[in-house]
Amino acid sequence: MFSQIVDQDIELVLVQPSFAARYVELVNAHFDYLAQWLAWPPHCNTEADFTDFIRRSLHDYAEGKSMVCGIFYRGQLVGNCSFNTLDHSLKTADIGYWLAADFQGQGIITRVCRHLFRLAFDHFAMEKVVISAAVDNTASRAVAERLGMTLEGVITRSENLNGRILDHAIYALHRDSEH
């Protein structure tokens, strides 16, 4: 399977069915934390759910529509990152990610995103990378700001997160402004 070394601690590995059991463990252990900002935890929490998600993700990767990877930190699967969409006509990529709460605050997602920027610009020939974060999700917004992304605006009523209507801050980095 496809894998990318980010640095001495982090590796990104294209999702595979063997990840499903570990994803279930992570969701069970970190449900409240993950469900704060992600819509899927209440609906994707069994091995079968994750196996279906992984199969769909691999199909979309094969078609060039997206790329979903497990985040391995010091050899342990601790989260997920993705190009949720790869829009080849607009040359834009949307990044998504989640990380087990125990691994927050170590710069993992910032390092992962820097690596994803390089992949987007150098491998997929994208011109723009976007991160969309709920306005009140200060941790994700801080990642985008640390990465030197520009706040392009706020989309009101952008997501229904299991009954909570959220506004999203849209951050972007263009190929010509890459850091």
C-alpha angles and dihedrals in degrees: 000000000000114000135170128199109224096180141316091300106033134063128173116213125188106249117266133180092258088069094064097086092049091048089055090052091050094048092048093048096044104027099129092046094048096042090057091077107007126075098204107065095084090049103037111047109117131079089247091053092053093043089055091047091050093049091050090046093052090048091051090046090053089052092049093244101117144346124223121188137179114237112229116195114191089340097311125110104238106160149329139267132186153169091239087194134012106197105193095182094054092031092229132134126198116211124211130176146165132190134192110261092240090065098049120118097035098098092250097134093043090054091044092052092049088054091047089052090056091049092047095050102034105031104027095032093229121165099202136031121199134198117190116196133175108260091242094046094100094173094058092041089052090054091054091047093047088053091056094247119159120239102235095182148290123280109208120219089010102150139025102214100193093307099331113106110216135193116220130218110217117213125185141186120197123209091244092053096047114141 
